[in-house]
mmCIF file with all atom_site columns, C-alpha atoms and ligand atoms in Angstrom:
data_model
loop_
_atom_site.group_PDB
_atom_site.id
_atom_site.type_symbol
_atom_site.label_atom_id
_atom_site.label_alt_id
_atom_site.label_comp_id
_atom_site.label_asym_id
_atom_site.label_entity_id
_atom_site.label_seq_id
_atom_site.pdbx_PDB_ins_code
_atom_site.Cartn_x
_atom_site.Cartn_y
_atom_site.Cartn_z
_atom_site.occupancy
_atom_site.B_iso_or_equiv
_atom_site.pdbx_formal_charge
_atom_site.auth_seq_id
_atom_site.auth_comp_id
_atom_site.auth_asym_id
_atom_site.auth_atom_id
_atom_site.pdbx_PDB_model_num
ATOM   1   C CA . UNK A 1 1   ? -5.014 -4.193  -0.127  1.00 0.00 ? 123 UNK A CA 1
ATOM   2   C CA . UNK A 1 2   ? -3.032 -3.847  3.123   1.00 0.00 ? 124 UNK A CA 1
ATOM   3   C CA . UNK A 1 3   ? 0.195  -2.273  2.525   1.00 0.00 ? 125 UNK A CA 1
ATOM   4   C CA . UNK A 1 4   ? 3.523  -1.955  4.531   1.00 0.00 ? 126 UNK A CA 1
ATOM   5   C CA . UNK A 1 5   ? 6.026  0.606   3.729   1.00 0.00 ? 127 UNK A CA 1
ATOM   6   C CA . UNK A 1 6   ? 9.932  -0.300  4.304   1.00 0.00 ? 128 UNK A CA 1
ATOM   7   C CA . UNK A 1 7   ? 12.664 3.048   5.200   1.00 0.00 ? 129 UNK A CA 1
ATOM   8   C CA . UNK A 1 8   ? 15.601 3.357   6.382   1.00 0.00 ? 130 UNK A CA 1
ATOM   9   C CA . UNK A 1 9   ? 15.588 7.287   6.751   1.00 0.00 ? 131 UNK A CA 1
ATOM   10  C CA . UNK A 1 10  ? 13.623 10.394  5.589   1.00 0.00 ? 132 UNK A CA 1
ATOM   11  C CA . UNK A 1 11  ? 10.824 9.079   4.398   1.00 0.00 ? 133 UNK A CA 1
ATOM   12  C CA . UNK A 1 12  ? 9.563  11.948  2.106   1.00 0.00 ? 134 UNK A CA 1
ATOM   13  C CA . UNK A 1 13  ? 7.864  9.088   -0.505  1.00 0.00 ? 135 UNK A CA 1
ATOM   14  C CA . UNK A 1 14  ? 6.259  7.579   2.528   1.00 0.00 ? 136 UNK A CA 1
ATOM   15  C CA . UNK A 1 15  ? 4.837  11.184  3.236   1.00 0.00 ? 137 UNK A CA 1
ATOM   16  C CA . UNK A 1 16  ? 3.922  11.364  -0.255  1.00 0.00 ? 138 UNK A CA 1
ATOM   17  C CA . UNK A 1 17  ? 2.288  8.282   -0.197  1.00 0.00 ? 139 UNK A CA 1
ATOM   18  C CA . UNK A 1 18  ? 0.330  9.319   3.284   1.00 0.00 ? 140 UNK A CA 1
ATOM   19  C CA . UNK A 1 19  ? -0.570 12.229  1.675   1.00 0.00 ? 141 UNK A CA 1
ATOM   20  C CA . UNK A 1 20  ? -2.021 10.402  -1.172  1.00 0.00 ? 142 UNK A CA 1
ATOM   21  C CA . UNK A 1 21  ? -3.579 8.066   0.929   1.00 0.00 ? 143 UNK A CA 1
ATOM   22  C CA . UNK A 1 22  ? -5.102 11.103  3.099   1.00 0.00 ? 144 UNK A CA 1
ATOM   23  C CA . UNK A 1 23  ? -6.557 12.713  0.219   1.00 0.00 ? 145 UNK A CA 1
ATOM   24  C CA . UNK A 1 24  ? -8.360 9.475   -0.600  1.00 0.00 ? 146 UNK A CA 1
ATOM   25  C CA . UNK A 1 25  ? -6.039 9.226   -4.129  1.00 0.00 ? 147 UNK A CA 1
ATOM   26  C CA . UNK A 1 26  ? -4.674 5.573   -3.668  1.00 0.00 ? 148 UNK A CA 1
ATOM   27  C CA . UNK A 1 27  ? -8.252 3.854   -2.896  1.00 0.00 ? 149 UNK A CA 1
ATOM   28  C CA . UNK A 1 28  ? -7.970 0.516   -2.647  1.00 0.00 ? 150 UNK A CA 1
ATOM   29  C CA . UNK A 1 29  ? -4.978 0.251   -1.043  1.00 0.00 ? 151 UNK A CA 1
ATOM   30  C CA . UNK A 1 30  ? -4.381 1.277   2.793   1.00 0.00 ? 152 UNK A CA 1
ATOM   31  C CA . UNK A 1 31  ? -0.735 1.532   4.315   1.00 0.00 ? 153 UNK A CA 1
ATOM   32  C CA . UNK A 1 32  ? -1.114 -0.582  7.733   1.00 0.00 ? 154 UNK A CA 1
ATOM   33  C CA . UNK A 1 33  ? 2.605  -0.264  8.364   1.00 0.00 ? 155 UNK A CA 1
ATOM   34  C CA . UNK A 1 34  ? 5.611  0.883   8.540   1.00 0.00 ? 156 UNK A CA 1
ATOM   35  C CA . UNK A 1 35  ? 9.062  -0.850  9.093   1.00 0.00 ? 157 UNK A CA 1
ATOM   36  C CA . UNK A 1 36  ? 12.193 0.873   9.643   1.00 0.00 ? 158 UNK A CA 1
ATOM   37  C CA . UNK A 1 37  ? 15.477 -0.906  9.951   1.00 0.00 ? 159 UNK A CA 1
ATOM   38  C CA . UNK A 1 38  ? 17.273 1.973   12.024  1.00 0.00 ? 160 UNK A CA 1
ATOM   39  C CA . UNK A 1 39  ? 15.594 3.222   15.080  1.00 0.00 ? 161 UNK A CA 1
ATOM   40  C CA . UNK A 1 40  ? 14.799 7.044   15.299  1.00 0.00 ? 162 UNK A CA 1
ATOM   41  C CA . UNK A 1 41  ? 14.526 7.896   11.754  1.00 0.00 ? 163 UNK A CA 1
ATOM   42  C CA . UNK A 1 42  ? 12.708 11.069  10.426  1.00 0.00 ? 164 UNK A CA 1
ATOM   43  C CA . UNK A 1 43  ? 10.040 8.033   8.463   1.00 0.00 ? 165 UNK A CA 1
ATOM   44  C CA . UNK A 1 44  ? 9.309  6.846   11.922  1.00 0.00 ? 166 UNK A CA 1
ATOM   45  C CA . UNK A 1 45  ? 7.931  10.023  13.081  1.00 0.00 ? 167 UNK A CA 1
ATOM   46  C CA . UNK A 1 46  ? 5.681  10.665  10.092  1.00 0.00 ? 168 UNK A CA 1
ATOM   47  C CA . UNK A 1 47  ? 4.154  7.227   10.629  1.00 0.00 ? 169 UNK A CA 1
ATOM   48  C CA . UNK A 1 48  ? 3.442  8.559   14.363  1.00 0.00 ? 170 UNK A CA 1
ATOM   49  C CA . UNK A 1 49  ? 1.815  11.473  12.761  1.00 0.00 ? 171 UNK A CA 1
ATOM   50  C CA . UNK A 1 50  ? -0.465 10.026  10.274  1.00 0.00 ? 172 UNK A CA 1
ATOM   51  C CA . UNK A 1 51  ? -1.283 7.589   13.386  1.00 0.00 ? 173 UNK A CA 1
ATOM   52  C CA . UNK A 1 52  ? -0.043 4.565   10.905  1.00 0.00 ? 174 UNK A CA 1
ATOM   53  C CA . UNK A 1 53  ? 1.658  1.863   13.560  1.00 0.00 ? 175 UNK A CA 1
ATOM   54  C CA . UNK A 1 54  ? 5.484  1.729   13.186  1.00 0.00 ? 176 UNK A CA 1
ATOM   55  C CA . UNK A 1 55  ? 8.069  -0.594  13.803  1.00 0.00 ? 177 UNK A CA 1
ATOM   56  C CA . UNK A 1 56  ? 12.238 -1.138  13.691  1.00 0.00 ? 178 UNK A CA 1
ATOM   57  C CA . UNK A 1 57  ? 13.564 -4.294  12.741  1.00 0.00 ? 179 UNK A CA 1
ATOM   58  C CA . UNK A 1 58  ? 17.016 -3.033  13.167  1.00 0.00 ? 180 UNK A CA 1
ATOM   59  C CA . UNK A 1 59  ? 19.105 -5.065  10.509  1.00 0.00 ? 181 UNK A CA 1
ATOM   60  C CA . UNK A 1 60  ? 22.537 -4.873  13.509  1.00 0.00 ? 182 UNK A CA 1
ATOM   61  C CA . UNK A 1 61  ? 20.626 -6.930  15.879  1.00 0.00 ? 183 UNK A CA 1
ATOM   62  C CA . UNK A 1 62  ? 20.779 -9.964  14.020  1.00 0.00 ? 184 UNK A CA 1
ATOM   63  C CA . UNK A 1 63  ? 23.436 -12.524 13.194  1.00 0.00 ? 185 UNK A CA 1
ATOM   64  C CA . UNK A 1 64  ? 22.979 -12.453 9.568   1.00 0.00 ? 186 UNK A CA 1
ATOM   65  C CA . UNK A 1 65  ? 20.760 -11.371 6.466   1.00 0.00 ? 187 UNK A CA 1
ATOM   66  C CA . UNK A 1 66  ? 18.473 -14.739 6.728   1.00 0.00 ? 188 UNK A CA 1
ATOM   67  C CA . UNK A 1 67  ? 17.915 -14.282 10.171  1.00 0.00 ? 189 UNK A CA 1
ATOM   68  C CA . UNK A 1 68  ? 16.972 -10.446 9.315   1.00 0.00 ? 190 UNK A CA 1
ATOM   69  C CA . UNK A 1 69  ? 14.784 -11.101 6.742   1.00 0.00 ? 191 UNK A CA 1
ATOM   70  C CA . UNK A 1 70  ? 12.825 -13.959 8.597   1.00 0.00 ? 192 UNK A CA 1
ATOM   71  C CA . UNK A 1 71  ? 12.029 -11.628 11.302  1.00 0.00 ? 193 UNK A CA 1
ATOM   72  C CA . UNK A 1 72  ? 11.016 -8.371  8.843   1.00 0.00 ? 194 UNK A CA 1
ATOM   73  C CA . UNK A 1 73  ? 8.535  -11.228 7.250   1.00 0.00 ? 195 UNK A CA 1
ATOM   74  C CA . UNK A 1 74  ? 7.156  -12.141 10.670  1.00 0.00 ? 196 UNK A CA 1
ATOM   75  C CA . UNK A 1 75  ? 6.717  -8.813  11.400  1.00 0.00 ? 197 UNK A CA 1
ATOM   76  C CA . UNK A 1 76  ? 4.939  -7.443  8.227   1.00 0.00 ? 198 UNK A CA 1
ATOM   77  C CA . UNK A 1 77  ? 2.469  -11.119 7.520   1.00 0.00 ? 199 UNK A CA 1
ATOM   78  C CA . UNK A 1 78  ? 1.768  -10.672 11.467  1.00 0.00 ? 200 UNK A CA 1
ATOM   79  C CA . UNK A 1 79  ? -0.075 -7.678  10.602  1.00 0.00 ? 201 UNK A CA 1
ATOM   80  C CA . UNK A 1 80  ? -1.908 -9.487  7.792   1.00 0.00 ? 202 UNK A CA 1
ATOM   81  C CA . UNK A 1 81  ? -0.098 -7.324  5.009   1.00 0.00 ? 203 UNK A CA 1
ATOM   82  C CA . UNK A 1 82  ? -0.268 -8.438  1.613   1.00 0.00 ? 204 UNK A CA 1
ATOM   83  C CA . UNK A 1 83  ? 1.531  -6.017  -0.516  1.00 0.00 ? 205 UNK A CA 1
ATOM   84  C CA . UNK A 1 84  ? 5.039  -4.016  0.092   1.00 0.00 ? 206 UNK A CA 1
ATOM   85  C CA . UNK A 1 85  ? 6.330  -0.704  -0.977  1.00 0.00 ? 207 UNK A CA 1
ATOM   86  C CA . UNK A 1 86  ? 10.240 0.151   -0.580  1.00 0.00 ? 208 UNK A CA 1
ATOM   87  C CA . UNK A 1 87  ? 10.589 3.686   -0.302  1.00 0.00 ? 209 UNK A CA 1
ATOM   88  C CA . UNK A 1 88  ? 14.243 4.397   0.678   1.00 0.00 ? 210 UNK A CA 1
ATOM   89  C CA . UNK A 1 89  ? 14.975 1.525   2.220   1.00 0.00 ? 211 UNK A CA 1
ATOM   90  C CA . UNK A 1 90  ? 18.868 0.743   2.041   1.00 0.00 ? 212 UNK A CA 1
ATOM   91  C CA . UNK A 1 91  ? 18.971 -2.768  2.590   1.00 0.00 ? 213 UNK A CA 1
ATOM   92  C CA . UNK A 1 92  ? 19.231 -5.162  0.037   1.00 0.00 ? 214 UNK A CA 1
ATOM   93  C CA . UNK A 1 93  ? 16.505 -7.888  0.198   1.00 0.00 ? 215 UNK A CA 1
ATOM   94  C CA . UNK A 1 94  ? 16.877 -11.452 -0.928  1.00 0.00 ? 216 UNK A CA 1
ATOM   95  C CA . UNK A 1 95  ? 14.772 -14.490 -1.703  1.00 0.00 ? 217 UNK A CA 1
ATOM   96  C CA . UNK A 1 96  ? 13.823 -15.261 1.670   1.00 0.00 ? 218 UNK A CA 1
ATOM   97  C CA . UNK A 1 97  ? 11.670 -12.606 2.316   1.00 0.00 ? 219 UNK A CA 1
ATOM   98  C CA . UNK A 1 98  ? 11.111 -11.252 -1.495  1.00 0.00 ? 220 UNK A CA 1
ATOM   99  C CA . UNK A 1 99  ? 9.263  -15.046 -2.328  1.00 0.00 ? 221 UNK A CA 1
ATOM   100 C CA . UNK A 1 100 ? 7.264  -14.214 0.619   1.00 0.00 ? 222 UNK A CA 1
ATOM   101 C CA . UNK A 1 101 ? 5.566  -11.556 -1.649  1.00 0.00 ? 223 UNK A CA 1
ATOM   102 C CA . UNK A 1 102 ? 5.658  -12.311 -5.440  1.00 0.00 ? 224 UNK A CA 1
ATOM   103 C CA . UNK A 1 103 ? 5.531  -8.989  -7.833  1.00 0.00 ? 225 UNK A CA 1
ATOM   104 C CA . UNK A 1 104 ? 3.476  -7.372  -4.412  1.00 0.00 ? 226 UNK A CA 1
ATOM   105 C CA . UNK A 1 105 ? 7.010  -5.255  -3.866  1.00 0.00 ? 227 UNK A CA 1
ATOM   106 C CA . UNK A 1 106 ? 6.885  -2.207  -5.283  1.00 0.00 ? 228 UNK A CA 1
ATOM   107 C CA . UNK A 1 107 ? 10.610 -0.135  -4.969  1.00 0.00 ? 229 UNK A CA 1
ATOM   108 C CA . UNK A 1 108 ? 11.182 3.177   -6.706  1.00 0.00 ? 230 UNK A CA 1
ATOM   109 C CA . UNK A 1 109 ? 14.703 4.221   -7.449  1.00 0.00 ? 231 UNK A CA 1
ATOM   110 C CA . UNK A 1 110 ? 15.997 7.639   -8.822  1.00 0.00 ? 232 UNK A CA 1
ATOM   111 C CA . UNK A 1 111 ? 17.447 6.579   -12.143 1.00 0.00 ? 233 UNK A CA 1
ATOM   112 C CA . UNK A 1 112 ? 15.946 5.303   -15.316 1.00 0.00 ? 234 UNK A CA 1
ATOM   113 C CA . UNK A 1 113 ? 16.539 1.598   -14.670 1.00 0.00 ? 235 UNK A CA 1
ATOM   114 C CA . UNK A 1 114 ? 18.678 -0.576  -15.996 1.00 0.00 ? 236 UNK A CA 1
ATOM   115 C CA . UNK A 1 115 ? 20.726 2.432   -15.820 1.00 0.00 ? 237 UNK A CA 1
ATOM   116 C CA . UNK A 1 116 ? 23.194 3.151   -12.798 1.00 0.00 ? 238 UNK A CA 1
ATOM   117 C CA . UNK A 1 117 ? 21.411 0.451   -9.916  1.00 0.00 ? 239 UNK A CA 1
ATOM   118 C CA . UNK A 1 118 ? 22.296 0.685   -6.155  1.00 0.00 ? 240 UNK A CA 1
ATOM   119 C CA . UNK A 1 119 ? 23.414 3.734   -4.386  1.00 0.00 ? 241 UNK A CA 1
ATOM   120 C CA . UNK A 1 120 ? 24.187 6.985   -5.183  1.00 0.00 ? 242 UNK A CA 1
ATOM   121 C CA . UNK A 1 121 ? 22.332 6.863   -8.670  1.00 0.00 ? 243 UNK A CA 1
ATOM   122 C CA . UNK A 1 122 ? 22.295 10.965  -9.317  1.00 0.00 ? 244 UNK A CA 1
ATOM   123 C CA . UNK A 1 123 ? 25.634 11.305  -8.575  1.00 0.00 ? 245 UNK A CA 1
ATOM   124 C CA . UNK A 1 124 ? 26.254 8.173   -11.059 1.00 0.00 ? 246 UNK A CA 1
ATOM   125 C CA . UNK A 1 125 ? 24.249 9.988   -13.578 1.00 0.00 ? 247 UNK A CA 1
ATOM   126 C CA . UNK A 1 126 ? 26.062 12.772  -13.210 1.00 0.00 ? 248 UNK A CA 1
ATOM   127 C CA . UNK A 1 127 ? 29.138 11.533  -13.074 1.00 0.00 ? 249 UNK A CA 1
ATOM   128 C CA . UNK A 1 128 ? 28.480 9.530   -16.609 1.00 0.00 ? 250 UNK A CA 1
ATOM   129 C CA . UNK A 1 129 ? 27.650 12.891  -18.049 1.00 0.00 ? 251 UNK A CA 1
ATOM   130 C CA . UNK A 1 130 ? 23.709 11.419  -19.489 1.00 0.00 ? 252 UNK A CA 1
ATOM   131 C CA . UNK A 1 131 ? 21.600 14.189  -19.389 1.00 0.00 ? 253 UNK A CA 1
ATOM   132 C CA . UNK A 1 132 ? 18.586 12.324  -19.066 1.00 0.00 ? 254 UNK A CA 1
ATOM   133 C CA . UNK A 1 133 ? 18.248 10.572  -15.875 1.00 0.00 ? 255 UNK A CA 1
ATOM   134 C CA . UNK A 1 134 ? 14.584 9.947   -14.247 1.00 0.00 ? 256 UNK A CA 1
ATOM   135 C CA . UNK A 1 135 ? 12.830 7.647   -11.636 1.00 0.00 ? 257 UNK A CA 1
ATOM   136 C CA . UNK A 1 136 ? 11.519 3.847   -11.571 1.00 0.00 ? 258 UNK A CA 1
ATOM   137 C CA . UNK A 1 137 ? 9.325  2.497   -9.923  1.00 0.00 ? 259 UNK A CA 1
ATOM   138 C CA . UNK A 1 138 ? 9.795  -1.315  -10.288 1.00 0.00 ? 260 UNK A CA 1
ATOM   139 C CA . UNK A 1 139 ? 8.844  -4.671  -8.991  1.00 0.00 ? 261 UNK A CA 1
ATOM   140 C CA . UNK A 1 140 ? 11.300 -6.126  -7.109  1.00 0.00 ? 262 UNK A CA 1
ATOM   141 C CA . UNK A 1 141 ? 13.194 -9.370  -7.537  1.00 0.00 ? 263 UNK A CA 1
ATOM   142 C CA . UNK A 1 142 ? 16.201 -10.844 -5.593  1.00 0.00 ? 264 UNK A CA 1
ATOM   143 C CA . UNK A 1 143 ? 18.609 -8.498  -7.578  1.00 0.00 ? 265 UNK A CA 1
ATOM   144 C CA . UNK A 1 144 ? 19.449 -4.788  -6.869  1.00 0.00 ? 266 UNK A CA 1
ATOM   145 C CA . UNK A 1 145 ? 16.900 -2.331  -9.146  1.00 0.00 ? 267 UNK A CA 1
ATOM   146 C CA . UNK A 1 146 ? 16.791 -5.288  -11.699 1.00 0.00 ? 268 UNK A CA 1
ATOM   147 C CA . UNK A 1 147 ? 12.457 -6.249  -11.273 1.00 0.00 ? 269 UNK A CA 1
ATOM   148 C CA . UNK A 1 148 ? 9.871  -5.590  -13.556 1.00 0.00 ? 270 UNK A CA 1
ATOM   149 C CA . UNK A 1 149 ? 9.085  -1.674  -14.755 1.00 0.00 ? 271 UNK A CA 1
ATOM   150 C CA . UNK A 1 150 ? 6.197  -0.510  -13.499 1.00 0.00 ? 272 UNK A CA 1
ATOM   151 C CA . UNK A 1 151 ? 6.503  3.244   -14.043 1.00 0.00 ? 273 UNK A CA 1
ATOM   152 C CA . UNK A 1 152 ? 9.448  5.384   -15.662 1.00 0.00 ? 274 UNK A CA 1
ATOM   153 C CA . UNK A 1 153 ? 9.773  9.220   -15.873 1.00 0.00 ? 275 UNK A CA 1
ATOM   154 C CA . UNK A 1 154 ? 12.687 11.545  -17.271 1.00 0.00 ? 276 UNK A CA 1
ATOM   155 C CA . UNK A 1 155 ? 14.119 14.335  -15.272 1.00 0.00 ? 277 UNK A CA 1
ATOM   156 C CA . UNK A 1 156 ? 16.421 16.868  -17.518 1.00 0.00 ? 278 UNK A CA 1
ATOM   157 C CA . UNK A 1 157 ? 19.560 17.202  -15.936 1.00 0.00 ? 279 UNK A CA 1
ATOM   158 C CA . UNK A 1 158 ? 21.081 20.884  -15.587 1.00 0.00 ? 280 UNK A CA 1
ATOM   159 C CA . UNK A 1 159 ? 24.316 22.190  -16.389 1.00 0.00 ? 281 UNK A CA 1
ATOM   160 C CA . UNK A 1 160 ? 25.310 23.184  -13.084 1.00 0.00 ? 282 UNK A CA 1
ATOM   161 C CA . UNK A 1 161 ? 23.041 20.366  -11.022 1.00 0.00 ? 283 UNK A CA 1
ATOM   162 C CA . UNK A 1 162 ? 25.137 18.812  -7.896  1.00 0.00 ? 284 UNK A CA 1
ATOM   163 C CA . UNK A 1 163 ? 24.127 15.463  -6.930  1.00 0.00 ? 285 UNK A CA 1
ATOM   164 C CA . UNK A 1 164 ? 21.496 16.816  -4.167  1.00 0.00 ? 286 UNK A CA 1
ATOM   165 C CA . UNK A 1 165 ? 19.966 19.319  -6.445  1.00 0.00 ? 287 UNK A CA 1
ATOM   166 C CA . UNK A 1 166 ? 19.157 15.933  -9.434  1.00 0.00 ? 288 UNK A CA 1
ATOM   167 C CA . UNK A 1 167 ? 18.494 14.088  -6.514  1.00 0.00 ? 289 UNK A CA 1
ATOM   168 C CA . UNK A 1 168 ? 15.717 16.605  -5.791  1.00 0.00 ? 290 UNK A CA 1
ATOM   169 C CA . UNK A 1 169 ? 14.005 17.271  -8.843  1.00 0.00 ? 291 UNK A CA 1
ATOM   170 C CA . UNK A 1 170 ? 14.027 13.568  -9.420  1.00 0.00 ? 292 UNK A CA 1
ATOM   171 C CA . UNK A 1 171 ? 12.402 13.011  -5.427  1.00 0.00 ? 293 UNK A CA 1
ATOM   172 C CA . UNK A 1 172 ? 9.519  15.423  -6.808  1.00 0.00 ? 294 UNK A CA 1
ATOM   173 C CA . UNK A 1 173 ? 8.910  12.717  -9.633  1.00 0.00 ? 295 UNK A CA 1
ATOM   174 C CA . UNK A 1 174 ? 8.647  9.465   -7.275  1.00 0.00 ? 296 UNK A CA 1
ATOM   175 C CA . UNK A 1 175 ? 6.598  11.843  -5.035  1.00 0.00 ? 297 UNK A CA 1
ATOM   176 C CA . UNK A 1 176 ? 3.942  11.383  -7.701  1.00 0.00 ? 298 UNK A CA 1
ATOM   177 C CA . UNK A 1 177 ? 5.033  8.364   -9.183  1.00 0.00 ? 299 UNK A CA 1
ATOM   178 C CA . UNK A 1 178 ? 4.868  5.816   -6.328  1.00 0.00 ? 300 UNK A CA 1
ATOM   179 C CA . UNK A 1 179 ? 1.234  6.852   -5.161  1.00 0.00 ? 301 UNK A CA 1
ATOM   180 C CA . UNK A 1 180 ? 0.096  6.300   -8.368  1.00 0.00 ? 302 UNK A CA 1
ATOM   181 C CA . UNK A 1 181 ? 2.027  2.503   -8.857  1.00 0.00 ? 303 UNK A CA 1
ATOM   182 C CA . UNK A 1 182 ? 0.514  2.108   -5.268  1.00 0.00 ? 304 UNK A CA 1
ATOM   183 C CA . UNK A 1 183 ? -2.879 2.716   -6.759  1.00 0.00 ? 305 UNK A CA 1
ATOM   184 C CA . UNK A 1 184 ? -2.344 0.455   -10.239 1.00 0.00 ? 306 UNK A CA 1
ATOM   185 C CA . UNK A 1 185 ? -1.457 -2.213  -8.077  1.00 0.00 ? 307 UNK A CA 1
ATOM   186 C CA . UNK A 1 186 ? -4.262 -2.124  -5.302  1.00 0.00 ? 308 UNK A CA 1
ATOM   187 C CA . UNK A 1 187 ? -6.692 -2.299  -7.989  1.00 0.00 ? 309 UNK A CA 1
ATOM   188 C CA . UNK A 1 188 ? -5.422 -5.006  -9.514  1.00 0.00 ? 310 UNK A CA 1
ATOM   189 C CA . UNK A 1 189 ? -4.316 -3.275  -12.631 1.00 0.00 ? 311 UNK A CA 1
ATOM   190 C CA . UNK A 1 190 ? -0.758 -4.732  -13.745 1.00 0.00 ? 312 UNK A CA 1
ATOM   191 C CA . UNK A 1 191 ? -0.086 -7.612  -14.962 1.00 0.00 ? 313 UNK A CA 1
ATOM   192 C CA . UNK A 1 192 ? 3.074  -8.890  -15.034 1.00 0.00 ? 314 UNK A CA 1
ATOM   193 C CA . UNK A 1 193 ? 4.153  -10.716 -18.105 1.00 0.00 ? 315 UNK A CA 1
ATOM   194 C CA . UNK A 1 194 ? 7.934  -11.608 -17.737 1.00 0.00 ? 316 UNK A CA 1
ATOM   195 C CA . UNK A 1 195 ? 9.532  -8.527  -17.989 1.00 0.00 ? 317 UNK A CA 1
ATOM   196 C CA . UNK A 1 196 ? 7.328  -6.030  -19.445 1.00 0.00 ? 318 UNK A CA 1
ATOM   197 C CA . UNK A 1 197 ? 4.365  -4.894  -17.392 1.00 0.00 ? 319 UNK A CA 1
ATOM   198 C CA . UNK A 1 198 ? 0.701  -3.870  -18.818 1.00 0.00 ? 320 UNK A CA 1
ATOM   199 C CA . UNK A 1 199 ? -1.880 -2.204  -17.060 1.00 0.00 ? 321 UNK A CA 1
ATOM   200 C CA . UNK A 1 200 ? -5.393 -3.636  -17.835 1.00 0.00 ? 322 UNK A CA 1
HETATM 201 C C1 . GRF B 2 .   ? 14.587 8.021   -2.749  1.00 0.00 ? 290 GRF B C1 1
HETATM 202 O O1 . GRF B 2 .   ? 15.076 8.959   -3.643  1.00 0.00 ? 290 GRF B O1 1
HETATM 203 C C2 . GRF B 2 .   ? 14.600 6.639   -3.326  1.00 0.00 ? 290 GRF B C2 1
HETATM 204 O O2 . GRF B 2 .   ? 14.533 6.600   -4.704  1.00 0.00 ? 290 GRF B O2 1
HETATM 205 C C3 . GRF B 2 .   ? 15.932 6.090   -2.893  1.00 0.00 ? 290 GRF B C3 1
HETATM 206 O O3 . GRF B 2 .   ? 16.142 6.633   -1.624  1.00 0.00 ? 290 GRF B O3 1
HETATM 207 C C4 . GRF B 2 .   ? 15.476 7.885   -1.526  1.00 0.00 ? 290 GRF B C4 1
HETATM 208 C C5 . GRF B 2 .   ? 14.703 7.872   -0.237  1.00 0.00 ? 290 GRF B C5 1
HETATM 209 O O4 . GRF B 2 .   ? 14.171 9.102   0.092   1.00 0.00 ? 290 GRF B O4 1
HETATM 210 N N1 . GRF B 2 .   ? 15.917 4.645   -2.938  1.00 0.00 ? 290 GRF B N1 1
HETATM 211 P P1 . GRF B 2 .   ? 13.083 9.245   1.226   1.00 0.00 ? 290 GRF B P1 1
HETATM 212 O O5 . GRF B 2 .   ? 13.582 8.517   2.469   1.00 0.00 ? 290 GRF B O5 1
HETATM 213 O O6 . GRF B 2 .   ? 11.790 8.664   0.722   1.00 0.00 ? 290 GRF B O6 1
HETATM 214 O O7 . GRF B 2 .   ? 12.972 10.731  1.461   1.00 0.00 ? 290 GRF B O7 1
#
């Protein structure tokens, strides 16, 4: 299953999932590509590394979300991709290109979902005062961190954690996490039955 990956920035779950895909962990699937929506991102350059082709769709070049999303779709069916994999991409994405690929877009986000959706979740979590907060990694629908639950983990939170240091220990989770929903889903193992997800 031909994947693309979608960042906007560091791209240390895209590494992850490189690294997975290096080792020979997340067999059947093969990341083909990977689209950035800022130019001369940190992701970019590990793409370049792992010799994966890379391109920017850069989200200010375009006169609105529609005409964004048409061109992201273009770009990722043009090279024959059939599954998708957010991994810190800050853009939210609606029907028009999300019914281009139904439950074949995987996001991970760092909070236990429903709780605290859209940006800034550890500092959310922190500022709440849970002290359990965790990682998803979800389907995605046209709503923000609202798809189907493919994989959940805790993360503890610490009496003295800042918002960077959650954010962290909860990165370390979705470094595993994602690979391994890459995997379930290459090999045809979830099944998606309204909300709740099995694995076969
Ligand atoms: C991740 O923590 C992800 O959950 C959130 O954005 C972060 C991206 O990190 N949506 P990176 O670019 O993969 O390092």
């Amino acid at each position: 299953m031909r994947f693309a990956v979608l960042v906007s920035g560091t791209g240390s779950n895209l590494q992850a999932l490189l690294e997975a895909q290096e080792r020979g962990e997340i067999d059947p699937a093969n990341i083909a590509l990977v689209v950035s929506n800022r130019p001369n991102v940190p992701a970019l350059a590990r793409a370049n590394r792992f010799s994966v082709p890379a391109r920017v769709v850069d989200h200010t070049q375009f006169s609105s979300r529609t005409a964004f999303e048409t061109e992201l779709g273009n770009v990722v069916r043009g090279h024959g991709i059939q599954a998708v994999v957010l991994a810190g991409f800050m853009r939210i994405l609606t029907e028009t290109f999300v019914s281009q690929f139904p439950n074949r877009i995987l996001n991970t986000h760092p909070a236990l979902c429903p709780a605290f959706p859209g940006i800034h979740a550890p500092k959310q979590a922190l500022d709440h005062g849970v002290k359990v907060t965790g990682c998803t990694v979800h389907f995605v629908d046209a709503g923000v961190d609202t798809g189907p639950i493919v994989l959940q983990e805790c993360v503890v939170i610490e009496q003295d954690d800042t918002p960077e240091s959650l954010h962290k220990r909860i990165q370390s989770v979705e470094h595993r996490l994602l690979p391994e929903a890459v995997q379930l889903l290459a090999d045809g193992k979830l099944i998606v039955d309204g909300r709740r997800v099995r694995q076969s």
